[in-house]
Amino acid sequence: MSGPAAGTADAATRTDVVCLGESMVTFLPSQPGRLADVPSFGRGIGGAESNVACALAAAGHRAAWVGRVGADGFGDHLVETIASYGVDTSAVRRDPARPTGIYFRTATDRGTDTHEVAYYRAGSAASAMSPSNVPYEELFAGRVLHLSGITAALSADCLALLRDLTAARPGRPLVSFDVNHRPRLWRDGEADASVLLELARRADLVFVGEDEAEEAWGIVGAEAIRAALPEPAVVVVKRGSAGATVFASGLRPGPRSFAAGGAGDAAGAGSAGAGGAEGADTVTLVPALRVDVVAAVGAGDAFAAGFLSATLRGLPVRERARHGHLMAAAVLTVPGDLTDPPARDHADRLAALDDEAWGRLRLGPGWTAADRAPEEVRTP
């Protein structure tokens, strides 16, 4: 069912964020080392978009995850686990003919040469998603639709779906797009870089790492990235330990304001899509936090969730990025991809610190449970 009417849900009851993508059962190593040497694995879940949905729900938002899983035990585990975070999974479809994807990974940082991932997702239920078999009425029921470039890499049908969802049309929710460049997922001969640039330019809010922009597009530096993405109202360039640079411009006239006022007015207002950004950018540089890292996985998804959470609340741009850093710090200080975020008032106190106090913060394992004043959390 392609191109349905959207924006008909009651604004008071509609979902805050709908996330579409593949979630998989992930097997986490019991100890560091090569996959060939790890003796056993613990079971978890992994998926960029479902990670965002879980983090948003845990932070008190109405989040839904839409995906496709096999009619198997792994599919049961995924749906039950994601729902346990408070995420609406009612629109997840079961595929009787295709399996749920799984993968194994090492304990090392994804960005290092020693990191290994073994995917068993070819022909998965999620790879069969297409414009003809996903529930558009559920995807368009939220104030924000969150997508990522990973889905585009799964199959030609998945790419067609993302192109359709990012097309400008009346009633389209605000589209949040995380580039998530994963070269190994793309099929031979596919122009992954140009596809990701195309999709990003059709979104309203884009998350992109400075490193992945250089790898995918040969673009170096935050200003050059913004120049390559002139259409989105907000572009968030993640710069690793240097922090994040946020470019925000106004949208064309209408009853919505994503750059300055949050996503609260988005219900049924239509979408600017390509060409929607107008006016001069405000550029906000927000330093990252010092974090005692336990495992460097899941931080990008958590950052997106924190930024979206603060956007939904209409917070200023600096606070949006700081909430992104805080949510990322929560995940970086635990072994897996997901964890409970800090309580909202706790995160708000930290996000409101002056620049000097923010720069002195250092967060380690267990910090999210510390309901203390900001000066008691930071360390020299």
PDB file of N, CA and C in Angstrom, residues 147-149 152-153 156 158-168 172 175-179 181 186-187 190-206 208 216-217 219 225 227-232 235 273-276:
ATOM      1  N   LEU A 147      14.606   6.699  10.159  1.00  0.00           N
ATOM      2  CA  LEU A 147      15.116   5.709   9.214  1.00  0.00           C
ATOM      3  C   LEU A 147      16.638   5.710   9.263  1.00  0.00           C
ATOM      4  N   SER A 148      17.247   4.696   8.637  1.00  0.00           N
ATOM      5  CA  SER A 148      18.704   4.717   8.525  1.00  0.00           C
ATOM      6  C   SER A 148      19.137   4.088   7.216  1.00  0.00           C
ATOM      7  N   GLY A 149      20.379   4.392   6.838  1.00  0.00           N
ATOM      8  CA  GLY A 149      20.931   3.865   5.599  1.00  0.00           C
ATOM      9  C   GLY A 149      21.147   2.375   5.613  1.00  0.00           C
ATOM     10  N   ALA A 152      18.448   0.612   3.577  1.00  0.00           N
ATOM     11  CA  ALA A 152      18.614   0.740   2.132  1.00  0.00           C
ATOM     12  C   ALA A 152      19.576  -0.302   1.574  1.00  0.00           C
ATOM     13  N   ALA A 153      20.500  -0.778   2.413  1.00  0.00           N
ATOM     14  CA  ALA A 153      21.513  -1.729   1.956  1.00  0.00           C
ATOM     15  C   ALA A 153      21.018  -3.174   1.926  1.00  0.00           C
ATOM     16  N   ALA A 156      17.106  -4.540  -2.877  1.00  0.00           N
ATOM     17  CA  ALA A 156      16.550  -3.549  -3.801  1.00  0.00           C
ATOM     18  C   ALA A 156      15.154  -3.125  -3.352  1.00  0.00           C
ATOM     19  N   CYS A 158      14.074  -3.005  -0.238  1.00  0.00           N
ATOM     20  CA  CYS A 158      14.235  -2.111   0.917  1.00  0.00           C
ATOM     21  C   CYS A 158      14.651  -0.711   0.468  1.00  0.00           C
ATOM     22  N   LEU A 159      15.515  -0.637  -0.523  1.00  0.00           N
ATOM     23  CA  LEU A 159      15.905   0.662  -1.050  1.00  0.00           C
ATOM     24  C   LEU A 159      14.705   1.372  -1.670  1.00  0.00           C
ATOM     25  N   ALA A 160      13.886   0.638  -2.406  1.00  0.00           N
ATOM     26  CA  ALA A 160      12.680   1.241  -2.985  1.00  0.00           C
ATOM     27  C   ALA A 160      11.761   1.768  -1.892  1.00  0.00           C
ATOM     28  N   LEU A 161      11.691   1.041  -0.786  1.00  0.00           N
ATOM     29  CA  LEU A 161      10.859   1.475   0.339  1.00  0.00           C
ATOM     30  C   LEU A 161      11.368   2.792   0.914  1.00  0.00           C
ATOM     31  N   LEU A 162      12.674   2.903   1.135  1.00  0.00           N
ATOM     32  CA  LEU A 162      13.205   4.140   1.706  1.00  0.00           C
ATOM     33  C   LEU A 162      13.038   5.307   0.743  1.00  0.00           C
ATOM     34  N   ARG A 163      13.203   5.048  -0.525  1.00  0.00           N
ATOM     35  CA  ARG A 163      12.977   6.128  -1.493  1.00  0.00           C
ATOM     36  C   ARG A 163      11.527   6.603  -1.448  1.00  0.00           C
ATOM     37  N   ASP A 164      10.616   5.668  -1.296  1.00  0.00           N
ATOM     38  CA  ASP A 164       9.202   6.042  -1.242  1.00  0.00           C
ATOM     39  C   ASP A 164       8.882   6.803   0.042  1.00  0.00           C
ATOM     40  N   LEU A 165       9.433   6.353   1.157  1.00  0.00           N
ATOM     41  CA  LEU A 165       9.140   6.992   2.438  1.00  0.00           C
ATOM     42  C   LEU A 165       9.749   8.383   2.555  1.00  0.00           C
ATOM     43  N   THR A 166      10.862   8.620   1.869  1.00  0.00           N
ATOM     44  CA  THR A 166      11.498   9.936   1.949  1.00  0.00           C
ATOM     45  C   THR A 166      11.017  10.886   0.854  1.00  0.00           C
ATOM     46  N   ALA A 167      10.148  10.415  -0.019  1.00  0.00           N
ATOM     47  CA  ALA A 167       9.612  11.288  -1.058  1.00  0.00           C
ATOM     48  C   ALA A 167       8.721  12.357  -0.432  1.00  0.00           C
ATOM     49  N   ALA A 168       8.801  13.566  -0.953  1.00  0.00           N
ATOM     50  CA  ALA A 168       7.968  14.652  -0.442  1.00  0.00           C
ATOM     51  C   ALA A 168       6.511  14.379  -0.786  1.00  0.00           C
ATOM     52  N   ARG A 172       3.454  13.826   5.198  1.00  0.00           N
ATOM     53  CA  ARG A 172       4.597  13.004   5.593  1.00  0.00           C
ATOM     54  C   ARG A 172       5.122  13.476   6.937  1.00  0.00           C
ATOM     55  N   VAL A 175      11.019  13.487   8.803  1.00  0.00           N
ATOM     56  CA  VAL A 175      11.870  12.323   8.560  1.00  0.00           C
ATOM     57  C   VAL A 175      13.251  12.564   9.153  1.00  0.00           C
ATOM     58  N   SER A 176      13.624  11.679  10.074  1.00  0.00           N
ATOM     59  CA  SER A 176      14.947  11.668  10.671  1.00  0.00           C
ATOM     60  C   SER A 176      15.728  10.537  10.008  1.00  0.00           C
ATOM     61  N   PHE A 177      16.942  10.833   9.550  1.00  0.00           N
ATOM     62  CA  PHE A 177      17.723   9.845   8.798  1.00  0.00           C
ATOM     63  C   PHE A 177      19.137   9.786   9.344  1.00  0.00           C
ATOM     64  N   ASP A 178      19.538   8.602   9.800  1.00  0.00           N
ATOM     65  CA  ASP A 178      20.907   8.355  10.242  1.00  0.00           C
ATOM     66  C   ASP A 178      21.633   7.665   9.094  1.00  0.00           C
ATOM     67  N   VAL A 179      22.686   8.282   8.588  1.00  0.00           N
ATOM     68  CA  VAL A 179      23.362   7.751   7.398  1.00  0.00           C
ATOM     69  C   VAL A 179      23.843   6.320   7.617  1.00  0.00           C
ATOM     70  N   HIS A 181      26.595   4.445   7.413  1.00  0.00           N
ATOM     71  CA  HIS A 181      27.278   3.833   6.267  1.00  0.00           C
ATOM     72  C   HIS A 181      27.929   2.517   6.684  1.00  0.00           C
ATOM     73  N   TRP A 186      26.403  -3.599   1.528  1.00  0.00           N
ATOM     74  CA  TRP A 186      25.885  -3.279   0.198  1.00  0.00           C
ATOM     75  C   TRP A 186      26.233  -4.364  -0.791  1.00  0.00           C
ATOM     76  N   ARG A 187      25.309  -4.595  -1.699  1.00  0.00           N
ATOM     77  CA  ARG A 187      25.479  -5.624  -2.711  1.00  0.00           C
ATOM     78  C   ARG A 187      26.494  -5.168  -3.751  1.00  0.00           C
ATOM     79  N   GLU A 190      26.518  -1.876  -6.274  1.00  0.00           N
ATOM     80  CA  GLU A 190      25.572  -0.842  -5.883  1.00  0.00           C
ATOM     81  C   GLU A 190      26.332   0.415  -5.443  1.00  0.00           C
ATOM     82  N   ALA A 191      25.846   1.534  -5.871  1.00  0.00           N
ATOM     83  CA  ALA A 191      26.493   2.809  -5.545  1.00  0.00           C
ATOM     84  C   ALA A 191      26.005   3.278  -4.188  1.00  0.00           C
ATOM     85  N   ASP A 192      26.529   2.653  -3.122  1.00  0.00           N
ATOM     86  CA  ASP A 192      26.031   2.952  -1.787  1.00  0.00           C
ATOM     87  C   ASP A 192      26.216   4.412  -1.411  1.00  0.00           C
ATOM     88  N   ALA A 193      27.343   5.007  -1.783  1.00  0.00           N
ATOM     89  CA  ALA A 193      27.605   6.386  -1.385  1.00  0.00           C
ATOM     90  C   ALA A 193      26.590   7.346  -1.989  1.00  0.00           C
ATOM     91  N   SER A 194      26.328   7.204  -3.277  1.00  0.00           N
ATOM     92  CA  SER A 194      25.386   8.120  -3.918  1.00  0.00           C
ATOM     93  C   SER A 194      23.967   7.898  -3.422  1.00  0.00           C
ATOM     94  N   VAL A 195      23.620   6.652  -3.123  1.00  0.00           N
ATOM     95  CA  VAL A 195      22.281   6.357  -2.600  1.00  0.00           C
ATOM     96  C   VAL A 195      22.088   7.011  -1.239  1.00  0.00           C
ATOM     97  N   LEU A 196      23.080   6.891  -0.370  1.00  0.00           N
ATOM     98  CA  LEU A 196      22.965   7.476   0.964  1.00  0.00           C
ATOM     99  C   LEU A 196      22.891   8.994   0.902  1.00  0.00           C
ATOM    100  N   LEU A 197      23.638   9.592  -0.006  1.00  0.00           N
ATOM    101  CA  LEU A 197      23.567  11.044  -0.163  1.00  0.00           C
ATOM    102  C   LEU A 197      22.188  11.461  -0.659  1.00  0.00           C
ATOM    103  N   GLU A 198      21.649  10.700  -1.603  1.00  0.00           N
ATOM    104  CA  GLU A 198      20.303  10.989  -2.121  1.00  0.00           C
ATOM    105  C   GLU A 198      19.268  10.938  -1.010  1.00  0.00           C
ATOM    106  N   LEU A 199      19.293   9.882  -0.210  1.00  0.00           N
ATOM    107  CA  LEU A 199      18.301   9.726   0.852  1.00  0.00           C
ATOM    108  C   LEU A 199      18.461  10.803   1.915  1.00  0.00           C
ATOM    109  N   ALA A 200      19.710  11.109   2.272  1.00  0.00           N
ATOM    110  CA  ALA A 200      19.947  12.131   3.292  1.00  0.00           C
ATOM    111  C   ALA A 200      19.407  13.486   2.849  1.00  0.00           C
ATOM    112  N   ARG A 201      19.554  13.802   1.593  1.00  0.00           N
ATOM    113  CA  ARG A 201      19.103  15.103   1.102  1.00  0.00           C
ATOM    114  C   ARG A 201      17.582  15.215   1.082  1.00  0.00           C
ATOM    115  N   ARG A 202      16.875  14.091   1.175  1.00  0.00           N
ATOM    116  CA  ARG A 202      15.410  14.107   1.168  1.00  0.00           C
ATOM    117  C   ARG A 202      14.832  14.136   2.578  1.00  0.00           C
ATOM    118  N   ALA A 203      15.692  14.071   3.600  1.00  0.00           N
ATOM    119  CA  ALA A 203      15.233  14.024   4.979  1.00  0.00           C
ATOM    120  C   ALA A 203      15.139  15.432   5.569  1.00  0.00           C
ATOM    121  N   ASP A 204      14.543  15.520   6.759  1.00  0.00           N
ATOM    122  CA  ASP A 204      14.428  16.788   7.488  1.00  0.00           C
ATOM    123  C   ASP A 204      15.533  16.957   8.523  1.00  0.00           C
ATOM    124  N   LEU A 205      15.929  15.846   9.129  1.00  0.00           N
ATOM    125  CA  LEU A 205      16.992  15.820  10.135  1.00  0.00           C
ATOM    126  C   LEU A 205      17.942  14.697   9.757  1.00  0.00           C
ATOM    127  N   VAL A 206      19.235  14.997   9.686  1.00  0.00           N
ATOM    128  CA  VAL A 206      20.233  14.010   9.290  1.00  0.00           C
ATOM    129  C   VAL A 206      21.301  13.891  10.367  1.00  0.00           C
ATOM    130  N   VAL A 208      25.064  12.247  10.746  1.00  0.00           N
ATOM    131  CA  VAL A 208      26.150  11.672   9.957  1.00  0.00           C
ATOM    132  C   VAL A 208      27.461  11.860  10.688  1.00  0.00           C
ATOM    133  N   ALA A 216      32.480   7.633   2.774  1.00  0.00           N
ATOM    134  CA  ALA A 216      31.454   7.398   1.758  1.00  0.00           C
ATOM    135  C   ALA A 216      31.523   8.409   0.627  1.00  0.00           C
ATOM    136  N   TRP A 217      31.725   9.678   0.957  1.00  0.00           N
ATOM    137  CA  TRP A 217      31.572  10.743  -0.030  1.00  0.00           C
ATOM    138  C   TRP A 217      32.864  11.495  -0.333  1.00  0.00           C
ATOM    139  N   ILE A 219      34.159  13.648   1.585  1.00  0.00           N
ATOM    140  CA  ILE A 219      33.932  15.014   2.072  1.00  0.00           C
ATOM    141  C   ILE A 219      34.586  15.159   3.441  1.00  0.00           C
ATOM    142  N   ILE A 225      30.335  19.016   4.762  1.00  0.00           N
ATOM    143  CA  ILE A 225      29.218  18.074   4.848  1.00  0.00           C
ATOM    144  C   ILE A 225      27.898  18.830   4.729  1.00  0.00           C
ATOM    145  N   ALA A 227      27.427  21.631   3.253  1.00  0.00           N
ATOM    146  CA  ALA A 227      27.310  22.111   1.876  1.00  0.00           C
ATOM    147  C   ALA A 227      26.795  21.014   0.950  1.00  0.00           C
ATOM    148  N   ALA A 228      27.135  19.763   1.248  1.00  0.00           N
ATOM    149  CA  ALA A 228      26.661  18.641   0.438  1.00  0.00           C
ATOM    150  C   ALA A 228      25.233  18.247   0.778  1.00  0.00           C
ATOM    151  N   LEU A 229      24.738  18.724   1.925  1.00  0.00           N
ATOM    152  CA  LEU A 229      23.381  18.419   2.380  1.00  0.00           C
ATOM    153  C   LEU A 229      22.641  19.728   2.649  1.00  0.00           C
ATOM    154  N   PRO A 230      22.328  20.488   1.612  1.00  0.00           N
ATOM    155  CA  PRO A 230      21.718  21.797   1.852  1.00  0.00           C
ATOM    156  C   PRO A 230      20.238  21.746   2.191  1.00  0.00           C
ATOM    157  N   GLU A 231      19.559  20.662   1.853  1.00  0.00           N
ATOM    158  CA  GLU A 231      18.101  20.629   1.996  1.00  0.00           C
ATOM    159  C   GLU A 231      17.608  20.371   3.419  1.00  0.00           C
ATOM    160  N   PRO A 232      18.160  19.424   4.177  1.00  0.00           N
ATOM    161  CA  PRO A 232      17.607  19.148   5.508  1.00  0.00           C
ATOM    162  C   PRO A 232      17.620  20.370   6.417  1.00  0.00           C
ATOM    163  N   VAL A 235      21.193  19.320  10.268  1.00  0.00           N
ATOM    164  CA  VAL A 235      22.238  18.331   9.995  1.00  0.00           C
ATOM    165  C   VAL A 235      23.136  18.262  11.219  1.00  0.00           C
ATOM    166  N   GLY A 273      10.422  18.113   2.830  1.00  0.00           N
ATOM    167  CA  GLY A 273      11.173  17.242   1.953  1.00  0.00           C
ATOM    168  C   GLY A 273      12.349  17.998   1.353  1.00  0.00           C
ATOM    169  N   ALA A 274      12.737  17.602   0.136  1.00  0.00           N
ATOM    170  CA  ALA A 274      13.852  18.263  -0.528  1.00  0.00           C
ATOM    171  C   ALA A 274      13.521  19.730  -0.756  1.00  0.00           C
ATOM    172  N   GLY A 275      14.494  20.557  -0.532  1.00  0.00           N
ATOM    173  CA  GLY A 275      14.304  21.983  -0.743  1.00  0.00           C
ATOM    174  C   GLY A 275      13.569  22.670   0.380  1.00  0.00           C
ATOM    175  N   GLY A 276      13.393  21.994   1.544  1.00  0.00           N
ATOM    176  CA  GLY A 276      12.597  22.578   2.600  1.00  0.00           C
ATOM    177  C   GLY A 276      13.324  23.590   3.445  1.00  0.00           C
TER     178      GLY A 276
END
